Coordinates of C-alpha atoms and ligand atoms in Angstrom, one line a residue:
M1 CA 1.8 -30.1 -4.6
T2 CA 3.5 -26.8 -3.7
P3 CA 3.4 -24.4 -6.7
A4 CA 6.7 -23.3 -8.1
T5 CA 5.9 -19.6 -7.4
Y6 CA 4.0 -18.4 -4.4
A7 CA 3.8 -15.5 -1.9
V8 CA 4.0 -16.4 1.8
L9 CA 2.1 -14.0 4.1
N10 CA 3.2 -13.6 7.7
L11 CA -0.2 -12.2 8.8
E12 CA 1.0 -12.0 12.4
A13 CA 3.3 -9.3 11.3
L14 CA 0.3 -7.1 10.7
Q15 CA -0.4 -6.9 14.4
H16 CA 3.2 -6.2 15.1
N17 CA 3.3 -3.3 12.6
L18 CA 0.0 -2.0 13.9
A19 CA 1.6 -1.9 17.4
C20 CA 4.3 0.3 15.8
V21 CA 1.6 2.6 14.5
R22 CA 0.1 2.9 18.0
Q23 CA 3.5 3.5 19.5
A24 CA 4.2 6.3 17.1
A25 CA 0.7 7.7 17.5
P26 CA -0.5 6.7 21.0
N27 CA -3.4 9.1 21.1
A28 CA -4.7 8.8 17.6
K29 CA -7.4 6.5 16.2
V30 CA -6.2 4.2 13.5
M31 CA -7.8 4.0 10.0
A32 CA -6.1 1.0 8.4
V33 CA -5.6 1.6 4.7
I34 CA -6.5 -1.6 2.8
K35 CA -7.2 -0.3 -0.6
A36 CA -5.9 -2.1 -3.8
N37 CA -6.6 -5.5 -2.4
A38 CA -4.7 -4.5 0.8
Y39 CA -1.6 -3.6 -1.2
G40 CA -1.8 -6.9 -2.9
H41 CA -2.1 -9.0 0.3
G42 CA -5.8 -9.7 0.0
L43 CA -8.6 -7.4 1.2
L44 CA -10.6 -9.8 3.3
R45 CA -7.7 -11.7 4.6
V46 CA -6.0 -8.5 5.9
A47 CA -9.2 -7.0 7.3
A48 CA -9.7 -10.2 9.3
K49 CA -6.3 -9.9 10.9
L50 CA -6.9 -6.3 11.9
P51 CA -10.1 -6.6 14.1
N52 CA -8.8 -4.0 16.5
V53 CA -8.4 -0.9 14.3
D54 CA -10.9 2.0 14.6
A55 CA -11.8 2.0 10.9
F56 CA -10.8 0.7 7.5
A57 CA -10.0 2.9 4.5
V58 CA -10.3 1.8 0.9
A59 CA -10.2 3.9 -2.3
R60 CA -13.4 2.8 -4.1
V61 CA -17.0 2.0 -3.2
D62 CA -16.9 -1.6 -4.4
E63 CA -14.0 -2.4 -2.1
A64 CA -16.0 -1.1 0.8
V65 CA -19.1 -3.0 -0.2
R66 CA -17.0 -6.2 -0.5
L67 CA -16.0 -5.8 3.1
R68 CA -19.6 -5.3 4.3
Q69 CA -20.8 -8.2 2.3
A70 CA -18.1 -10.4 3.9
G71 CA -19.5 -9.4 7.3
F72 CA -17.1 -6.8 8.5
T73 CA -18.9 -4.4 10.8
Q74 CA -16.1 -1.8 11.6
R75 CA -16.3 1.7 10.3
I76 CA -15.2 2.0 6.7
A77 CA -14.2 5.1 4.8
V78 CA -14.0 5.4 1.0
L79 CA -11.1 7.8 0.2
E80 CA -12.4 8.8 -3.2
G81 CA -16.0 9.0 -2.0
F82 CA -18.8 8.4 -4.4
T83 CA -18.9 9.3 -8.1
C84 CA -22.6 9.0 -8.8
N85 CA -26.0 8.6 -7.2
E86 CA -25.8 4.8 -7.3
E87 CA -22.6 4.8 -5.4
L88 CA -24.1 7.1 -2.8
Q89 CA -27.0 4.7 -2.4
A90 CA -24.6 1.8 -1.9
L91 CA -22.7 3.8 0.8
L92 CA -26.0 4.6 2.6
R93 CA -27.3 1.0 2.3
Y94 CA -24.1 -0.5 3.8
D95 CA -23.3 2.3 6.3
I96 CA -20.0 3.3 4.7
E97 CA -18.4 6.7 5.1
A98 CA -17.4 8.9 2.2
V99 CA -14.6 11.5 1.7
I100 CA -16.2 14.5 0.1
H101 CA -13.7 16.4 -2.1
C102 CA -15.5 18.1 -5.0
P103 CA -18.6 20.2 -5.7
E104 CA -20.1 17.4 -7.8
Q105 CA -20.4 15.3 -4.7
L106 CA -22.1 18.1 -2.9
A107 CA -24.6 18.5 -5.7
I108 CA -25.5 14.8 -5.6
L109 CA -25.9 15.0 -1.8
N110 CA -28.2 17.9 -2.1
T111 CA -30.6 16.1 -4.4
Y112 CA -30.8 13.2 -1.9
S113 CA -33.8 13.1 0.4
A114 CA -34.4 10.2 2.8
E115 CA -34.1 9.5 6.5
Q116 CA -30.7 7.9 6.4
T117 CA -27.6 10.0 6.8
L118 CA -24.1 9.7 5.4
S119 CA -21.0 10.0 7.6
V120 CA -18.5 12.2 5.7
W121 CA -14.9 13.3 5.8
L122 CA -14.5 16.7 4.2
K123 CA -11.2 16.8 2.4
H124 CA -9.1 20.0 2.3
D125 CA -6.5 20.2 -0.5
S126 CA -3.6 21.7 1.5
G127 CA -1.1 21.4 -1.3
M128 CA -1.1 17.9 -2.8
N129 CA -3.4 19.3 -5.6
R130 CA -5.0 15.9 -6.1
L131 CA -8.4 15.6 -4.3
G132 CA -10.0 18.1 -2.0
F133 CA -11.4 21.6 -1.7
K134 CA -8.8 24.4 -2.0
T135 CA -8.5 26.7 1.0
A136 CA -10.7 29.4 -0.6
T137 CA -13.6 27.0 -1.2
V138 CA -13.5 24.6 1.8
L139 CA -15.5 26.9 4.2
A140 CA -18.4 27.0 1.7
A141 CA -18.2 23.2 1.3
Y142 CA -18.2 22.8 5.1
Q143 CA -21.3 25.1 5.4
Q144 CA -23.1 23.2 2.7
L145 CA -22.4 19.9 4.3
M146 CA -23.5 21.2 7.7
A147 CA -26.8 22.4 6.1
C148 CA -27.3 19.2 4.2
K149 CA -29.9 16.9 5.9
A150 CA -28.4 13.8 4.3
V151 CA -25.1 14.4 6.2
K152 CA -24.4 13.1 9.7
K153 CA -23.0 15.7 12.2
P154 CA -20.3 16.4 13.2
L155 CA -18.3 16.0 10.0
Q156 CA -14.8 14.7 10.0
L157 CA -11.9 16.6 8.4
M158 CA -9.1 15.3 6.3
T159 CA -6.1 16.3 4.2
H160 CA -3.3 14.3 2.6
L161 CA 0.5 15.0 2.6
A162 CA 2.4 15.1 -0.7
N163 CA 6.0 14.9 0.5
A164 CA 6.0 13.4 4.0
D165 CA 8.5 10.7 2.9
N166 CA 11.2 13.4 2.6
R167 CA 12.0 14.5 6.1
Q168 CA 13.9 17.5 4.8
D169 CA 11.1 18.9 2.7
A170 CA 9.4 22.0 4.1
T171 CA 6.2 21.3 2.1
T172 CA 4.9 19.0 4.9
D173 CA 5.1 21.6 7.6
K174 CA 3.4 24.1 5.3
Q175 CA 0.6 21.6 4.5
I176 CA 0.0 20.8 8.2
H177 CA -0.1 24.4 9.2
L178 CA -2.4 25.4 6.3
F179 CA -4.8 22.6 7.1
N180 CA -4.9 23.3 10.9
Q181 CA -5.3 27.0 10.3
T182 CA -8.0 26.6 7.6
I183 CA -10.2 24.3 9.6
A184 CA -9.5 25.8 13.0
Q185 CA -13.1 26.9 13.4
F186 CA -14.7 23.7 12.0
S187 CA -15.9 21.1 14.4
G188 CA -15.1 17.5 13.9
E189 CA -12.2 15.0 14.2
R190 CA -9.1 15.6 12.0
S191 CA -6.9 13.3 10.0
I192 CA -3.6 14.2 8.2
A193 CA -1.0 11.4 8.4
N194 CA -0.2 8.5 6.1
S195 CA 2.6 6.1 7.1
A196 CA 5.4 8.7 6.4
G197 CA 3.4 11.3 8.3
I198 CA 3.1 9.0 11.3
L199 CA 6.7 8.1 11.5
G200 CA 8.2 11.3 10.4
W201 CA 6.1 14.2 11.5
T202 CA 4.6 14.3 15.1
E203 CA 2.6 17.4 14.3
A204 CA 0.8 15.4 11.7
L205 CA -0.7 12.8 14.1
S206 CA -3.9 14.6 15.0
D207 CA -7.1 12.7 15.9
W208 CA -6.8 9.9 13.3
V209 CA -3.9 8.4 11.4
R210 CA -4.1 6.5 8.1
P211 CA -1.3 4.0 7.9
G212 CA -1.0 1.9 4.7
I213 CA 2.4 0.8 3.6
M214 CA 3.9 0.5 7.2
L215 CA 1.2 -2.0 8.2
Y216 CA 2.6 -4.3 5.5
G217 CA 6.0 -3.9 7.0
V218 CA 7.6 -1.7 4.4
S219 CA 9.4 1.6 5.1
P220 CA 7.8 4.8 3.6
F221 CA 11.3 6.4 3.6
A222 CA 14.0 5.9 1.0
E223 CA 16.8 6.4 3.5
Q224 CA 15.5 4.2 6.3
T225 CA 14.8 0.5 6.1
A226 CA 11.8 -1.3 7.6
A227 CA 14.1 -3.1 10.0
Q228 CA 15.5 0.2 11.3
L229 CA 11.9 1.3 11.9
G230 CA 11.1 -1.9 13.7
L231 CA 8.6 -3.1 11.0
K232 CA 8.3 -6.7 9.9
P233 CA 7.5 -7.5 6.2
V234 CA 4.3 -9.4 5.7
M235 CA 4.9 -10.6 2.2
S236 CA 7.7 -12.8 1.0
L237 CA 7.8 -13.8 -2.7
H238 CA 9.1 -17.3 -3.4
S239 CA 10.0 -19.3 -6.4
Q240 CA 12.6 -22.0 -7.3
L241 CA 15.3 -22.8 -9.8
I242 CA 13.9 -24.8 -12.7
A243 CA 17.2 -25.1 -14.7
V244 CA 20.9 -24.7 -14.1
K245 CA 23.3 -24.3 -17.1
D246 CA 26.7 -23.0 -18.0
I247 CA 27.6 -20.2 -20.3
T248 CA 30.8 -19.2 -21.9
I249 CA 32.3 -15.9 -22.9
G250 CA 30.5 -14.1 -25.8
E251 CA 27.2 -15.9 -25.4
S252 CA 24.1 -14.0 -24.4
I253 CA 21.0 -14.9 -22.4
G254 CA 17.4 -14.1 -23.1
Y255 CA 15.5 -11.6 -25.2
S256 CA 17.4 -9.0 -27.1
G257 CA 20.7 -10.5 -26.0
R258 CA 21.2 -7.6 -23.7
W259 CA 23.4 -9.5 -21.2
V260 CA 26.5 -10.9 -22.8
C261 CA 28.8 -13.3 -20.8
E262 CA 32.2 -11.8 -20.0
K263 CA 33.4 -14.6 -17.8
T264 CA 32.4 -18.3 -18.1
T265 CA 29.9 -19.0 -15.4
R266 CA 27.0 -21.2 -14.2
Y267 CA 23.6 -19.6 -14.2
G268 CA 20.1 -20.6 -13.1
V269 CA 16.6 -20.0 -14.5
V270 CA 14.0 -19.1 -11.9
A271 CA 10.3 -19.6 -12.4
I272 CA 9.2 -16.0 -11.9
G273 CA 8.6 -13.1 -14.3
Y274 CA 6.6 -10.0 -14.9
G275 CA 3.6 -12.3 -15.4
D276 CA 3.8 -12.9 -11.7
G277 CA 4.4 -9.2 -10.8
Y278 CA 8.2 -9.4 -10.7
P279 CA 9.3 -6.0 -12.1
R280 CA 10.1 -6.0 -15.8
Y281 CA 12.5 -3.1 -15.2
A282 CA 14.7 -4.9 -12.6
K283 CA 18.3 -4.2 -13.7
T284 CA 21.1 -6.7 -14.1
G285 CA 22.6 -6.9 -10.6
T286 CA 19.3 -6.9 -8.7
P287 CA 19.8 -9.2 -5.8
V288 CA 17.9 -12.5 -5.6
L289 CA 18.2 -15.0 -2.7
V290 CA 19.1 -18.6 -3.9
N291 CA 19.4 -21.0 -1.0
G292 CA 19.4 -18.0 1.2
Q293 CA 22.4 -16.4 -0.5
R294 CA 22.4 -13.3 -2.6
V295 CA 23.1 -13.7 -6.3
P296 CA 22.6 -11.1 -9.1
L297 CA 19.9 -11.1 -11.7
I298 CA 21.4 -11.2 -15.2
G299 CA 19.7 -10.3 -18.5
R300 CA 16.1 -9.3 -19.1
V301 CA 13.1 -10.3 -17.0
S302 CA 10.7 -12.4 -19.1
M303 CA 7.0 -13.1 -18.6
D304 CA 7.6 -16.4 -16.7
M305 CA 11.3 -16.5 -15.9
I306 CA 14.4 -14.7 -14.8
T307 CA 18.0 -15.7 -15.0
V308 CA 20.5 -15.4 -12.1
D309 CA 24.3 -15.8 -12.0
L310 CA 25.2 -18.8 -9.9
G311 CA 29.0 -18.3 -10.1
S312 CA 29.0 -18.2 -6.3
Q313 CA 26.8 -21.3 -6.1
P314 CA 28.2 -24.0 -8.4
H315 CA 26.2 -26.7 -6.5
A316 CA 22.8 -25.1 -6.9
K317 CA 20.3 -27.3 -8.7
P318 CA 16.8 -27.3 -10.0
G319 CA 14.3 -27.2 -7.2
D320 CA 16.4 -25.1 -4.9
P321 CA 14.5 -22.3 -3.2
V322 CA 14.5 -18.7 -4.3
I323 CA 13.3 -15.6 -2.5
L324 CA 12.6 -12.5 -4.7
W325 CA 11.7 -10.2 -1.8
G326 CA 10.5 -10.4 1.8
N327 CA 12.4 -12.2 4.6
G328 CA 16.1 -11.4 4.2
L329 CA 15.7 -9.2 1.1
A330 CA 13.7 -6.0 1.5
V331 CA 11.2 -5.2 -1.2
E332 CA 12.4 -1.6 -0.9
E333 CA 15.8 -2.8 -2.2
I334 CA 14.2 -4.5 -5.2
A335 CA 12.1 -1.4 -5.9
A336 CA 15.2 0.8 -5.9
W337 CA 16.9 -1.6 -8.5
S338 CA 13.7 -1.2 -10.6
D339 CA 13.4 2.5 -10.4
T340 CA 10.0 2.2 -8.7
I341 CA 8.5 2.2 -5.2
P342 CA 7.7 -0.8 -3.1
Y343 CA 4.0 0.0 -3.3
T344 CA 3.9 -1.0 -7.0
L345 CA 5.7 -4.3 -6.4
L346 CA 3.3 -5.3 -3.6
C347 CA 0.2 -4.2 -5.5
G348 CA 1.5 -5.8 -8.7
I349 CA 1.5 -9.5 -7.6
T350 CA -0.7 -11.2 -10.1
Q351 CA -3.5 -13.8 -9.9
R352 CA -1.1 -16.5 -10.9
V353 CA 0.9 -16.2 -7.7
Q354 CA -0.6 -18.6 -5.1
I355 CA -0.9 -17.0 -1.6
V356 CA 0.2 -19.2 1.3
E357 CA -0.5 -18.0 4.8
Q358 CA 2.4 -18.7 7.1
A359 CA 1.4 -20.7 10.1
E360 CA 1.9 -18.8 13.3
V361 CA 5.3 -19.4 14.9
K362 CA 5.1 -19.2 18.6
G363 CA 7.9 -18.4 21.0
Ligands
PLP401 C1 -3.1 5.4 0.3 C2 -3.5 6.5 1.2 C3 -3.0 6.5 2.6 C4 -2.0 5.4 3.0 O1 -0.7 5.8 2.5 P1 0.6 5.0 2.9 O2 1.7 5.8 2.3 O3 0.5 3.7 2.3 O4 0.7 4.9 4.4 C5 -3.5 7.4 3.4 N1 -4.3 8.4 3.0 C6 -4.7 8.5 1.8 C7 -5.7 9.6 1.4 C8 -4.3 7.6 0.8 O5 -4.7 7.7 -0.4

């Protein structure tokens, strides 16, 4: 029995999108970012389809440990590093690398005494003002790490771009320049670019790149689609019509009666809602594909259902296929209609949505 609502993953597209990364950054090593359950696509499933990347990156220690326990032997870096002694022990035990971004981590490292060494990425805060040592303190952090017996040498060096998705923003050039200048005398491989950095800023490529969203076939830029960038979406979110009805002028649909019928029409109820991860804030007019044709969302998104105007499809019937995003309807477009970014939609797919892996299509 096929469930009413499911996400189809075209995992072959991961390799296609990885090829786009390599084309944009031919001389860089690739750290594939698979945090947050691989942006909702499944941590282990995605890692298995990216055997040829140089490293994986996740945000938290437990995500990295899950990869090791599942048998992955590639390099793995934890972007937030460790938060306590127990997490440091786990990193050492499983041979996982840590981003070091704050004095508290240095203090924990300095109390550590054993043979094993930890591979670290020293993070410079070049202007994002989230994680990392500021320019004035990063040299001291570097020296402490170099002197720390628990730390493998050479170190690796990292910063993160705040505005790389806006090609007109001068912040990115400033950040790249400040990072390069600040760490000029440090030894170790460097990493700057996320997806937007890779595709938008050649000066950001450096020794390592850290693609996330583009691996999943989604554009990091508001003004450029994934198709224009040559990326293929991995996830398509599917459902079906479960009721078709008619409505006349003056009647309303759904909670709070926000949508009021102005012209007699046929409409359909689709088995998807915010309980599946469809955005609660999608506005009336948000496109939905019914039988491959665009129709507008009408009324409020409920937990389990949405309603769509079928005025253009009077013959649509319960059971007809619906696509919410993916093939033929970019998740970027749905994000724009919901005043959010595609990242939140991909990450927000809930447990209830069954994942179906699309069989490889040859030729
Ligand atoms: C999430 C993340 C990335 C990947 O970003 P995308 O925009 O998805 O490519 C890279 N580096 C760091 C530090 C991150 O937190």
